[in-house]
Short mmCIF file of C-alpha atoms in Angstrom, two decimals:
data_model
loop_
_atom_site.label_atom_id
_atom_site.label_comp_id
_atom_site.label_asym_id
_atom_site.label_seq_id
_atom_site.Cartn_x
_atom_site.Cartn_y
_atom_site.Cartn_z
CA MET A 25 -11.07 33.62 40.20
CA THR A 26 -12.89 30.34 39.83
CA GLU A 27 -14.22 31.46 36.49
CA SER A 28 -10.73 32.00 35.10
CA LEU A 29 -9.76 28.56 36.37
CA TRP A 30 -12.71 27.08 34.53
CA GLN A 31 -11.75 29.11 31.52
CA THR A 32 -8.17 27.78 31.49
CA LEU A 33 -9.49 24.28 32.03
CA TRP A 34 -11.88 24.72 29.12
CA THR A 35 -9.44 26.30 26.65
CA GLY A 36 -6.45 24.29 27.83
CA TYR A 37 -7.80 20.80 28.27
CA VAL A 38 -11.50 20.18 27.75
CA PHE A 39 -11.96 21.87 24.39
CA PRO A 40 -8.80 20.51 22.68
CA GLY A 41 -9.45 17.10 24.23
CA GLY A 42 -13.00 17.10 22.90
CA LEU A 43 -11.78 18.24 19.50
CA ILE A 44 -9.29 15.37 19.35
CA LEU A 45 -12.04 12.97 20.37
CA VAL A 46 -14.27 14.24 17.55
CA HIS A 47 -11.38 13.85 15.08
CA ILE A 48 -10.75 10.31 16.26
CA LEU A 49 -14.42 9.41 15.89
CA MET A 50 -14.54 10.99 12.42
CA LEU A 51 -11.68 8.68 11.40
CA THR A 52 -12.53 5.50 13.27
CA VAL A 53 -16.22 5.17 12.50
CA PRO A 54 -15.78 5.28 8.69
CA LEU A 55 -12.76 3.00 9.09
CA LEU A 56 -14.76 0.38 10.97
CA ILE A 57 -17.57 0.55 8.43
CA ALA A 58 -14.94 0.15 5.71
CA VAL A 59 -13.57 -2.90 7.51
CA ALA A 60 -17.06 -4.41 7.73
CA TYR A 61 -17.67 -3.86 4.04
CA LEU A 62 -14.20 -5.08 3.13
CA THR A 63 -15.19 -8.51 4.44
CA LEU A 64 -18.27 -8.39 2.24
CA MET A 65 -16.24 -7.15 -0.72
CA GLU A 66 -13.78 -9.98 -0.27
CA ARG A 67 -16.53 -12.57 -0.30
CA LYS A 68 -18.25 -10.96 -3.28
CA VAL A 69 -15.06 -10.63 -5.33
CA LEU A 70 -13.90 -14.14 -4.50
CA ALA A 71 -17.32 -15.42 -5.45
CA ALA A 72 -17.27 -13.55 -8.74
CA MET A 73 -13.82 -14.89 -9.51
CA SER A 74 -14.96 -18.46 -8.96
CA LEU A 75 -18.29 -17.92 -10.77
CA ARG A 76 -20.48 -17.99 -7.67
CA MET A 77 -23.05 -15.54 -6.35
CA GLY A 78 -21.56 -14.74 -2.95
CA PRO A 79 -23.66 -13.53 -0.02
CA ASN A 80 -26.88 -12.12 -1.48
CA VAL A 81 -29.60 -12.97 1.01
CA VAL A 82 -29.32 -10.45 3.87
CA GLY A 83 -30.46 -7.07 2.59
CA PRO A 84 -30.30 -5.85 -1.02
CA PHE A 85 -27.34 -7.53 -2.80
CA GLY A 86 -26.31 -8.93 0.60
CA LEU A 87 -25.32 -5.45 1.77
CA LEU A 88 -26.38 -6.12 5.36
CA GLN A 89 -24.36 -9.33 5.59
CA PRO A 90 -21.48 -7.79 7.67
CA PHE A 91 -23.96 -6.64 10.31
CA ALA A 92 -25.62 -10.03 10.42
CA ASP A 93 -22.19 -11.63 10.91
CA ALA A 94 -21.32 -9.14 13.66
CA ALA A 95 -24.59 -9.78 15.47
CA LYS A 96 -24.04 -13.51 15.24
CA LEU A 97 -20.54 -13.28 16.66
CA ILE A 98 -21.55 -10.96 19.51
CA PHE A 99 -24.25 -13.33 20.73
CA LYS A 100 -22.02 -16.38 20.71
CA GLU A 101 -20.36 -17.66 23.84
CA THR A 102 -16.74 -16.76 24.54
CA ILE A 103 -14.94 -19.99 25.31
CA ILE A 104 -11.68 -19.84 27.22
CA PRO A 105 -9.73 -23.11 27.19
CA SER A 106 -9.09 -24.48 30.66
CA GLY A 107 -5.30 -24.57 30.24
CA ALA A 108 -5.14 -21.09 28.78
CA ASN A 109 -3.58 -18.07 30.38
CA LYS A 110 -6.79 -16.11 30.82
CA PHE A 111 -5.47 -12.56 30.88
CA LEU A 112 -3.14 -12.94 27.89
CA PHE A 113 -5.74 -14.98 26.02
CA ILE A 114 -8.17 -12.08 26.15
CA ALA A 115 -5.48 -9.42 25.73
CA ALA A 116 -4.15 -10.85 22.45
CA PRO A 117 -7.11 -10.02 20.17
CA CYS A 118 -7.40 -6.62 21.85
CA ILE A 119 -3.73 -5.92 21.06
CA THR A 120 -4.21 -6.89 17.42
CA PHE A 121 -7.26 -4.70 17.04
CA ILE A 122 -5.88 -1.69 18.93
CA LEU A 123 -2.64 -1.73 16.95
CA ALA A 124 -4.57 -1.86 13.70
CA LEU A 125 -6.48 1.27 14.73
CA ILE A 126 -3.87 3.48 16.44
CA ALA A 127 -1.64 3.49 13.38
CA TRP A 128 -4.28 5.62 11.64
CA ALA A 129 -3.43 8.54 13.93
CA VAL A 130 -0.63 9.65 11.61
CA ILE A 131 -2.12 8.78 8.19
CA PRO A 132 -2.98 11.91 6.21
CA VAL A 133 -6.20 11.12 4.34
CA GLY A 134 -6.21 14.49 2.61
CA GLU A 135 -4.27 17.73 2.57
CA GLY A 136 -4.02 18.65 6.26
CA LEU A 137 -6.56 15.97 7.20
CA VAL A 138 -4.49 14.13 9.79
CA ILE A 139 -4.94 13.68 13.54
CA ALA A 140 -1.25 13.92 14.48
CA ASN A 141 1.12 15.34 11.87
CA ILE A 142 4.29 14.15 13.60
CA ASN A 143 7.82 14.47 12.27
CA VAL A 144 8.61 10.78 12.40
CA GLY A 145 5.35 9.53 10.91
CA VAL A 146 6.95 6.80 8.81
CA LEU A 147 8.87 5.45 11.78
CA TYR A 148 5.68 5.47 13.86
CA LEU A 149 3.86 3.45 11.20
CA PHE A 150 6.77 1.06 10.89
CA ALA A 151 6.93 0.65 14.67
CA ILE A 152 3.21 -0.04 14.98
CA SER A 153 3.21 -2.53 12.12
CA SER A 154 6.18 -4.32 13.68
CA LEU A 155 4.22 -4.63 16.93
CA GLY A 156 1.42 -6.49 15.18
CA VAL A 157 3.28 -9.75 15.67
CA TYR A 158 2.67 -9.60 19.44
CA GLY A 159 -1.06 -10.10 19.16
CA ILE A 160 -0.46 -13.28 17.21
CA ILE A 161 2.40 -14.69 19.23
CA ILE A 162 0.64 -14.02 22.55
CA ALA A 163 -2.53 -15.61 21.20
CA GLY A 164 -0.60 -18.68 20.11
CA TRP A 165 1.20 -19.09 23.39
CA SER A 166 -1.67 -18.35 25.76
CA SER A 167 -4.08 -20.71 23.98
CA ASN A 168 -2.06 -23.65 25.28
CA SER A 169 -2.60 -25.55 22.06
CA ARG A 170 -0.07 -27.01 19.66
CA TYR A 171 -1.75 -25.83 16.50
CA ALA A 172 -2.06 -22.30 17.80
CA PHE A 173 1.55 -22.29 18.98
CA LEU A 174 2.90 -23.55 15.66
CA GLY A 175 0.88 -20.92 13.84
CA ALA A 176 2.24 -18.21 16.13
CA LEU A 177 5.85 -19.34 15.64
CA ARG A 178 5.47 -19.36 11.89
CA SER A 179 3.87 -15.99 11.92
CA SER A 180 6.47 -14.30 14.08
CA ALA A 181 9.34 -15.64 11.96
CA GLN A 182 7.55 -14.52 8.81
CA MET A 183 6.70 -11.03 10.00
CA VAL A 184 10.19 -10.35 11.35
CA SER A 185 11.74 -11.53 8.07
CA TYR A 186 9.65 -9.36 5.80
CA GLU A 187 9.96 -6.32 8.02
CA VAL A 188 13.65 -6.08 7.16
CA SER A 189 13.11 -5.67 3.45
CA MET A 190 10.18 -3.34 4.13
CA GLY A 191 12.55 -1.17 6.12
CA PHE A 192 14.90 -0.92 3.16
CA VAL A 193 12.04 -0.05 0.82
CA ILE A 194 10.98 2.74 3.17
CA ILE A 195 14.58 3.99 3.30
CA SER A 196 14.78 4.23 -0.48
CA VAL A 197 11.59 6.31 -0.47
CA LEU A 198 12.92 8.50 2.32
CA LEU A 199 16.10 9.13 0.34
CA CYS A 200 13.97 10.68 -2.39
CA VAL A 201 11.94 12.78 0.06
CA GLY A 202 14.36 13.93 2.71
CA SER A 203 11.75 13.84 5.47
CA LEU A 204 10.04 11.29 7.69
CA ASN A 205 6.80 13.25 7.71
CA LEU A 206 4.00 11.48 5.83
CA SER A 207 2.49 14.69 4.47
CA ALA A 208 5.92 15.72 3.17
CA ILE A 209 6.25 12.33 1.47
CA VAL A 210 2.97 12.88 -0.34
CA GLN A 211 3.91 16.45 -1.29
CA ALA A 212 7.21 15.20 -2.73
CA GLN A 213 5.22 13.16 -5.27
CA LYS A 214 3.64 16.22 -6.88
CA THR A 215 5.58 15.76 -10.11
CA VAL A 216 5.72 11.99 -10.29
CA TRP A 217 4.45 9.20 -8.05
CA PHE A 218 7.26 7.16 -6.54
CA ALA A 219 5.68 4.01 -7.97
CA ILE A 220 7.20 4.99 -11.34
CA PRO A 221 10.87 5.70 -10.57
CA LEU A 222 10.94 3.14 -7.74
CA PHE A 223 8.75 0.57 -9.47
CA PRO A 224 10.64 -2.57 -8.28
CA MET A 225 10.51 -1.26 -4.71
CA PHE A 226 6.75 -0.75 -5.08
CA ILE A 227 6.37 -4.42 -5.99
CA VAL A 228 8.66 -5.56 -3.15
CA PHE A 229 6.72 -3.39 -0.70
CA PHE A 230 3.37 -4.71 -1.82
CA ILE A 231 4.46 -8.34 -1.56
CA SER A 232 5.99 -7.65 1.85
CA ALA A 233 2.70 -6.05 2.86
CA LEU A 234 0.93 -9.27 1.88
CA ALA A 235 3.36 -11.18 4.11
CA GLU A 236 3.03 -8.68 6.97
CA THR A 237 -0.75 -8.95 7.04
CA ASN A 238 -0.58 -12.78 6.79
CA ARG A 239 -2.61 -12.69 3.62
CA HIS A 240 -2.56 -15.19 0.79
CA PRO A 241 -0.22 -16.48 -0.58
CA PHE A 242 1.65 -16.03 2.72
CA ASP A 243 -1.13 -17.06 5.09
CA LEU A 244 0.92 -19.87 6.63
CA PRO A 245 0.12 -18.79 10.21
CA GLU A 246 -3.52 -19.66 9.50
CA ALA A 247 -3.10 -22.40 6.92
CA GLU A 248 -6.50 -23.94 7.54
CA ALA A 249 -5.57 -27.17 5.79
CA GLU A 250 -2.70 -28.09 8.10
CA LEU A 251 -2.98 -25.92 11.21
CA VAL A 252 -6.79 -25.60 11.31
CA ALA A 253 -6.50 -21.76 11.32
CA GLY A 254 -3.33 -21.53 13.41
CA TYR A 255 -3.22 -19.02 16.20
CA GLN A 256 -6.98 -18.37 16.17
CA VAL A 257 -7.98 -21.99 16.59
CA GLU A 258 -9.09 -21.62 20.23
CA TYR A 259 -10.88 -18.32 19.78
CA SER A 260 -14.62 -17.94 19.50
CA SER A 261 -17.26 -15.22 19.32
CA MET A 262 -16.12 -11.63 19.86
CA ALA A 263 -12.46 -12.47 20.50
CA PHE A 264 -12.34 -14.15 17.11
CA ALA A 265 -14.16 -11.21 15.58
CA LEU A 266 -11.53 -8.83 16.95
CA PHE A 267 -8.78 -10.87 15.26
CA PHE A 268 -10.76 -10.89 12.08
CA LEU A 269 -11.43 -7.15 12.15
CA GLY A 270 -7.80 -6.47 13.10
CA GLU A 271 -6.60 -8.43 10.09
CA TYR A 272 -8.83 -6.53 7.72
CA ALA A 273 -8.02 -3.18 9.34
CA ASN A 274 -4.35 -4.05 8.86
CA MET A 275 -5.02 -4.72 5.19
CA ILE A 276 -6.54 -1.27 4.82
CA LEU A 277 -3.65 0.23 6.77
CA MET A 278 -1.04 -1.45 4.57
CA SER A 279 -2.89 -0.28 1.47
CA GLY A 280 -2.91 3.22 2.93
CA MET A 281 0.81 3.01 3.60
CA THR A 282 1.48 1.84 0.04
CA THR A 283 -0.69 4.66 -1.26
CA ILE A 284 1.21 7.27 0.73
CA LEU A 285 4.67 5.93 -0.04
CA PHE A 286 4.23 5.10 -3.71
CA LEU A 287 0.91 6.22 -5.17
CA GLY A 288 0.94 9.86 -4.16
CA GLY A 289 -1.53 9.76 -1.26
CA TRP A 290 -4.34 12.24 -1.81
CA LEU A 291 -2.83 13.74 -4.98
CA PRO A 292 -4.70 13.29 -8.27
CA PRO A 293 -2.84 11.36 -10.99
CA PHE A 294 -2.57 14.47 -13.17
CA ASP A 295 -2.82 17.99 -11.83
CA ILE A 296 -5.20 19.14 -14.59
CA ALA A 297 -8.82 20.22 -14.72
CA PRO A 298 -11.12 17.21 -14.41
CA PHE A 299 -8.83 15.40 -12.01
CA ASN A 300 -8.13 18.12 -9.47
CA TRP A 301 -11.80 18.97 -9.06
CA ILE A 302 -12.24 15.77 -7.13
CA PRO A 303 -11.27 16.26 -3.46
CA GLY A 304 -8.09 14.58 -2.26
CA ILE A 305 -9.79 12.28 0.22
CA VAL A 306 -11.72 10.67 -2.63
CA TRP A 307 -8.50 9.96 -4.51
CA PHE A 308 -6.98 8.52 -1.34
CA CYS A 309 -9.93 6.17 -0.77
CA LEU A 310 -10.00 5.20 -4.44
CA LYS A 311 -6.32 4.19 -4.41
CA ILE A 312 -6.81 2.19 -1.23
CA PHE A 313 -9.80 0.50 -2.83
CA VAL A 314 -7.76 -0.52 -5.88
CA LEU A 315 -4.99 -1.94 -3.68
CA LEU A 316 -7.51 -3.85 -1.58
CA PHE A 317 -8.95 -5.31 -4.73
CA VAL A 318 -5.45 -6.51 -5.64
CA PHE A 319 -5.14 -8.07 -2.16
CA ILE A 320 -8.30 -10.09 -2.82
CA TRP A 321 -7.35 -10.80 -6.42
CA VAL A 322 -4.05 -12.30 -5.25
CA ARG A 323 -5.96 -14.45 -2.77
CA ALA A 324 -8.16 -15.83 -5.52
CA THR A 325 -5.24 -16.47 -7.86
CA VAL A 326 -2.02 -17.55 -6.16
CA PRO A 327 -1.58 -20.82 -4.24
CA ARG A 328 -0.04 -20.82 -0.78
CA TYR A 329 3.74 -20.75 -0.51
CA ARG A 330 5.68 -23.53 1.11
CA TYR A 331 7.32 -22.37 4.34
CA ASP A 332 10.96 -22.71 3.27
CA GLN A 333 10.20 -20.93 0.00
CA LEU A 334 8.60 -18.12 1.94
CA MET A 335 11.77 -17.68 4.01
CA ARG A 336 13.93 -17.95 0.90
CA LEU A 337 11.94 -15.23 -0.82
CA GLY A 338 12.23 -12.93 2.18
CA TRP A 339 15.88 -13.36 3.07
CA LYS A 340 17.58 -14.43 -0.14
CA VAL A 341 15.63 -12.48 -2.75
CA PHE A 342 13.96 -9.42 -1.25
CA LEU A 343 16.61 -8.47 1.28
CA PRO A 344 19.62 -8.38 -1.11
CA PHE A 345 17.52 -6.80 -3.83
CA SER A 346 16.12 -4.02 -1.67
CA LEU A 347 19.57 -3.37 -0.19
CA PHE A 348 20.97 -3.10 -3.72
CA TRP A 349 18.19 -0.74 -4.69
CA VAL A 350 18.83 1.52 -1.69
CA VAL A 351 22.48 1.80 -2.73
CA LEU A 352 21.44 2.40 -6.34
CA THR A 353 18.91 5.09 -5.36
CA ALA A 354 21.43 6.84 -3.16
CA GLY A 355 24.07 6.64 -5.93
CA VAL A 356 21.78 8.02 -8.61
CA LEU A 357 20.52 10.82 -6.36
CA LEU A 358 24.09 11.77 -5.46
CA ALA A 359 25.50 11.47 -8.97
CA PHE A 360 22.85 13.64 -10.61
CA ASP A 361 22.66 16.01 -7.66
CA LEU A 362 18.99 15.22 -7.07
CA LEU A 363 19.19 14.83 -3.30
CA PRO A 364 16.38 16.72 -1.58
CA LYS A 365 17.58 19.98 -0.13
CA GLY A 366 16.14 19.49 3.31
CA VAL A 367 16.49 21.39 6.53
CA MET B 29 2.12 21.15 31.59
CA ILE B 30 0.04 19.15 34.07
CA ILE B 31 -0.73 16.59 31.41
CA GLN B 32 2.98 16.23 30.58
CA ALA B 33 3.85 15.78 34.24
CA LEU B 34 1.09 13.21 34.70
CA ALA B 35 2.21 11.36 31.59
CA PHE B 36 5.79 11.40 32.80
CA TYR B 37 4.88 9.93 36.18
CA LEU B 38 2.64 7.35 34.52
CA PHE B 39 5.35 6.21 32.09
CA ALA B 40 8.09 6.30 34.71
CA ALA B 41 6.06 4.38 37.28
CA ILE B 42 5.08 1.70 34.77
CA THR B 43 8.69 1.42 33.55
CA VAL B 44 10.04 0.90 37.05
CA ALA B 45 7.24 -1.43 38.09
CA SER B 46 7.51 -3.59 34.99
CA GLY B 47 11.29 -3.59 35.32
CA PHE B 48 10.81 -5.03 38.78
CA MET B 49 8.30 -7.56 37.51
CA VAL B 50 10.83 -8.75 34.92
CA ILE B 51 12.91 -10.26 37.70
CA ALA B 52 10.04 -11.02 40.06
CA SER B 53 7.51 -12.83 37.88
CA ARG B 54 7.40 -16.61 38.04
CA ASN B 55 6.91 -17.36 34.39
CA PRO B 56 9.79 -16.40 32.03
CA VAL B 57 7.32 -15.56 29.26
CA HIS B 58 5.66 -13.07 31.58
CA SER B 59 9.12 -11.67 32.32
CA VAL B 60 9.74 -11.02 28.64
CA LEU B 61 6.32 -9.44 28.24
CA PHE B 62 7.04 -7.13 31.19
CA LEU B 63 10.38 -6.29 29.59
CA ILE B 64 8.50 -5.30 26.44
CA LEU B 65 6.17 -3.12 28.52
CA ALA B 66 9.22 -1.46 30.09
CA PHE B 67 10.72 -0.76 26.63
CA PHE B 68 7.45 0.68 25.49
CA ASN B 69 7.17 3.07 28.39
CA ALA B 70 10.80 4.09 28.01
CA ALA B 71 9.92 5.00 24.42
CA GLY B 72 7.08 7.07 25.83
CA LEU B 73 9.56 8.89 28.08
CA PHE B 74 11.77 9.62 25.07
CA VAL B 75 8.82 11.10 23.20
CA LEU B 76 7.97 13.27 26.22
CA MET B 77 11.54 14.62 26.17
CA GLY B 78 11.11 15.59 22.52
CA ALA B 79 13.43 12.83 21.32
CA GLU B 80 10.80 11.27 19.07
CA PHE B 81 13.33 9.64 16.76
CA LEU B 82 14.96 7.73 19.62
CA GLY B 83 11.56 6.74 20.95
CA MET B 84 10.45 5.28 17.63
CA ILE B 85 13.79 3.54 17.06
CA LEU B 86 13.54 2.01 20.53
CA VAL B 87 10.14 0.57 19.66
CA ILE B 88 11.21 -0.65 16.20
CA VAL B 89 14.52 -2.21 17.21
CA TYR B 90 13.91 -3.49 20.72
CA VAL B 91 10.19 -4.14 20.86
CA GLY B 92 9.64 -4.98 17.21
CA ALA B 93 12.68 -7.16 16.55
CA VAL B 94 14.88 -8.06 19.53
CA ALA B 95 12.11 -8.83 22.00
CA VAL B 96 10.20 -10.87 19.41
CA LEU B 97 13.19 -13.16 18.96
CA PHE B 98 13.66 -13.22 22.72
CA LEU B 99 10.04 -14.19 23.28
CA PHE B 100 10.36 -16.74 20.51
CA VAL B 101 13.27 -18.46 22.29
CA VAL B 102 11.80 -18.25 25.79
CA MET B 103 8.49 -19.77 24.66
CA MET B 104 10.31 -22.76 23.22
CA LEU B 105 12.36 -23.42 26.35
CA ASP B 106 11.26 -26.26 28.54
CA ILE B 107 11.73 -24.76 31.97
CA ASN B 108 10.98 -26.24 35.33
CA PHE B 109 9.56 -23.28 37.25
CA VAL B 110 10.11 -24.81 40.69
CA GLU B 111 13.82 -25.31 40.08
CA LEU B 112 14.05 -21.79 38.77
CA ARG B 113 12.56 -20.46 42.00
CA GLN B 114 15.09 -22.30 44.13
CA GLY B 115 17.97 -20.74 42.20
CA PHE B 116 16.59 -17.27 42.83
CA LEU B 117 17.64 -16.90 46.47
CA GLN B 118 21.03 -18.41 45.72
CA TYR B 119 21.85 -15.73 43.15
CA LEU B 120 20.20 -12.87 45.01
CA PRO B 121 23.34 -11.69 46.91
CA ILE B 122 25.51 -11.57 43.78
CA GLY B 123 22.80 -9.85 41.77
CA GLY B 124 22.17 -7.37 44.56
CA LEU B 125 25.91 -6.63 44.83
CA ILE B 126 26.24 -5.97 41.09
CA GLY B 127 23.16 -3.77 41.16
CA PHE B 128 24.55 -1.81 44.10
CA ILE B 129 27.93 -1.30 42.38
CA LEU B 130 26.17 -0.05 39.23
CA LEU B 131 24.07 2.33 41.32
CA VAL B 132 27.18 3.74 43.05
CA GLU B 133 28.93 4.15 39.71
CA LEU B 134 25.95 5.96 38.27
CA ALA B 135 25.82 8.27 41.28
CA LEU B 136 29.55 8.98 40.99
CA VAL B 137 29.35 9.70 37.28
CA LEU B 138 26.26 11.88 37.41
CA GLY B 139 27.21 13.61 40.67
CA GLY B 140 30.80 14.42 39.81
CA TRP B 141 30.32 15.33 36.17
CA VAL B 142 32.13 18.57 35.30
CA ILE B 143 32.86 19.57 31.74
CA THR B 144 36.34 21.06 31.48
CA PRO B 145 36.37 24.62 30.16
CA ALA B 146 38.72 23.60 27.36
CA ALA B 147 36.26 21.04 26.07
CA ARG B 148 33.43 23.51 26.34
CA SER B 149 35.20 26.19 24.34
CA ALA B 150 36.36 23.74 21.70
CA GLY B 151 32.93 22.16 21.94
CA THR B 152 30.48 21.00 19.38
CA ASP B 153 28.11 23.18 17.48
CA PRO B 154 25.48 24.82 19.60
CA ILE B 155 22.33 22.76 19.88
CA PRO B 156 19.61 24.39 17.81
CA ALA B 157 16.08 24.72 19.10
CA LEU B 158 13.67 21.86 18.49
CA ASP B 159 11.48 23.86 16.14
CA GLN B 160 14.39 24.72 13.83
CA VAL B 161 15.70 21.25 13.12
CA THR B 162 14.03 17.89 13.63
CA ASN B 163 16.03 15.56 15.80
CA THR B 164 16.29 13.04 12.97
CA HIS B 165 18.27 15.59 10.95
CA ALA B 166 20.29 16.64 13.97
CA LEU B 167 21.27 13.06 14.86
CA GLY B 168 22.13 12.25 11.27
CA ALA B 169 24.25 15.35 10.90
CA VAL B 170 26.25 14.51 14.02
CA ILE B 171 26.65 10.76 13.49
CA TYR B 172 27.48 10.78 9.80
CA THR B 173 29.80 13.76 9.77
CA LYS B 174 31.50 14.21 13.12
CA TYR B 175 31.57 10.60 14.31
CA ILE B 176 31.65 8.79 10.99
CA TYR B 177 34.74 6.70 11.84
CA LEU B 178 33.36 5.62 15.20
CA PHE B 179 30.06 4.80 13.52
CA GLN B 180 31.78 2.71 10.86
CA GLY B 181 33.88 1.04 13.54
CA ALA B 182 30.76 0.08 15.50
CA GLY B 183 29.26 -1.30 12.30
CA LEU B 184 32.38 -3.38 11.64
CA ILE B 185 32.31 -4.81 15.16
CA LEU B 186 28.68 -5.82 14.71
CA LEU B 187 29.52 -7.39 11.35
CA VAL B 188 32.33 -9.41 12.91
CA ALA B 189 30.00 -10.52 15.70
CA MET B 190 27.43 -11.62 13.15
CA ILE B 191 29.99 -13.56 11.12
CA GLY B 192 31.22 -15.14 14.35
CA ALA B 193 27.73 -16.30 15.27
CA ILE B 194 27.24 -17.77 11.80
CA VAL B 195 30.60 -19.57 11.88
CA LEU B 196 29.85 -21.02 15.31
CA THR B 197 26.47 -22.42 14.32
CA LEU B 198 27.11 -23.43 10.72
CA ARG B 199 27.49 -27.17 10.25
CA SER B 200 27.77 -28.73 6.84
CA ARG B 201 25.91 -31.98 7.13
CA PRO B 202 26.30 -34.55 4.40
CA GLY B 203 23.32 -36.03 2.67
CA VAL B 204 20.95 -33.08 3.10
CA LYS B 205 18.56 -32.57 0.20
CA ARG B 206 18.44 -28.98 -0.91
CA GLN B 207 16.19 -27.27 -3.33
CA SER B 208 17.89 -25.74 -6.34
CA ILE B 209 15.35 -23.56 -8.05
CA SER B 210 17.36 -22.91 -11.21
CA GLU B 211 17.87 -26.66 -11.64
CA GLN B 212 14.15 -27.28 -11.24
CA VAL B 213 13.21 -24.56 -13.68
CA ASN B 214 15.77 -25.65 -16.28
CA ARG B 215 14.71 -29.29 -16.18
CA PRO B 216 13.62 -30.36 -19.66
CA ARG B 217 10.20 -31.83 -20.14
CA GLY B 218 11.53 -35.15 -21.32
CA ASP B 219 13.15 -35.84 -17.93
CA ALA B 220 9.98 -35.38 -15.99
CA VAL B 221 7.14 -36.66 -18.16
CA ALA B 222 6.95 -39.84 -20.17
CA VAL B 223 4.01 -40.35 -22.47
CA ARG B 224 3.00 -44.00 -22.70
CA LYS B 225 0.30 -45.67 -24.60
CA VAL B 226 -1.62 -47.82 -22.14
CA GLU B 227 -3.33 -50.86 -23.58
CA PRO B 228 -6.77 -51.48 -22.08
CA ARG B 229 -6.82 -54.22 -19.40
CA LYS B 230 -3.07 -54.56 -19.42
CA GLY B 231 -1.56 -51.64 -17.58
CA ILE B 232 2.04 -50.65 -17.95
#
């Protein structure tokens, strides 16, 4: 009797729970290492673009630099400002970091390689990315500092604005797929990647992704020249590191989202011999790598936007354009009878 | 099943508790944050029911957009917390009365709900099982075919409300400098730059 109870416990809860835990670790550990090396890659690429050496002291070619930085940040003192709201002050970086990681639960990194293959995967991703603003706004408010608060206000206005056009871009992709499932979206790009027929939307999405992750040229929430790093100004040591890691994890996430929506996810560019020998996960990582390089390239090239121009671009350019393109996509699909024959 | 039940009680308890904290907490910013927590757990309840589309839309619309703007406004308010506390007891009877009336109405509606046989026979299409059709498809099929006029009507009402808000807040102030990008781009070089020959030790 007891044995059968143990058996049901094992097969019903312990074993599947352990399996999920193993899956999560298999995804998160490489992701965190990727985040660490993304910081190094950014410094190296920026250095190369401005004819400098970049970090090259710690380890061969500076490869151990991220770990040195992490060790430094861990051993620093966490300073909480006296006027700060202690609980929210500590919760804010945790929120940023957690949100950057839990979105990966639905990302298919290869054929069938996904932790939760849910029906509304795109909506889940969109929901999680729209929550990212809370980490920043709570940080800005709880720091009890004017610079931090101004940075948080800017950031929340910016993220809410660009989310709208991102929503329309996602809708135009969904019209072509007929499903909200991320694996189905990738499978629908077997013949042609959506970046080609929906090229303007691809550009709008990528620029909106830059704005969503508060990256250059839309890094007004940080704006070190005027706001002395904005919402993170009061943070030190590990809390700062969590913000930093969250930002870079969000960059990788947005690149992954762009890859899935427009660049065919794990699919090879051509389904012919030398290309389809390489496993899908390699293609997926390669595409993310290229997009991340573009993220850094943009940072090295484009100057920061002025705030009113940023808002103008979001509301007066991207929003009408993406709305127009949704109508156009729907019209073309309907006129040529190309609508996906779904369920 | 045990996990589902536990998750349900967890979500439900947090929803109710944070709903209470919305009205009980001293700081309005904390109230909004508790409201967000309540939304989030309500989304969790939707997902438990198998209504994943509604759950995600709840998070995107309410948590991701509405509550952000709400938080935005509340953070900028300059509120005297002591005064706010004094008003609380004054409004408690009215608030309690309204809450009680709503509770009675809910009980009446849910307790006395009978679907007439005529409506049932003429009724909608049978609800298919969850594994046959995703609830995104099901919702879309119902809203955009059966209730398309009501849907469009709701959209028109929202549009009118939006135009109303814009009309109420729009002021045309004289003397405001505005940026005209086309004008800037089309400006000829001669208007902006003048090349002068500067004599040494004289200046212009």
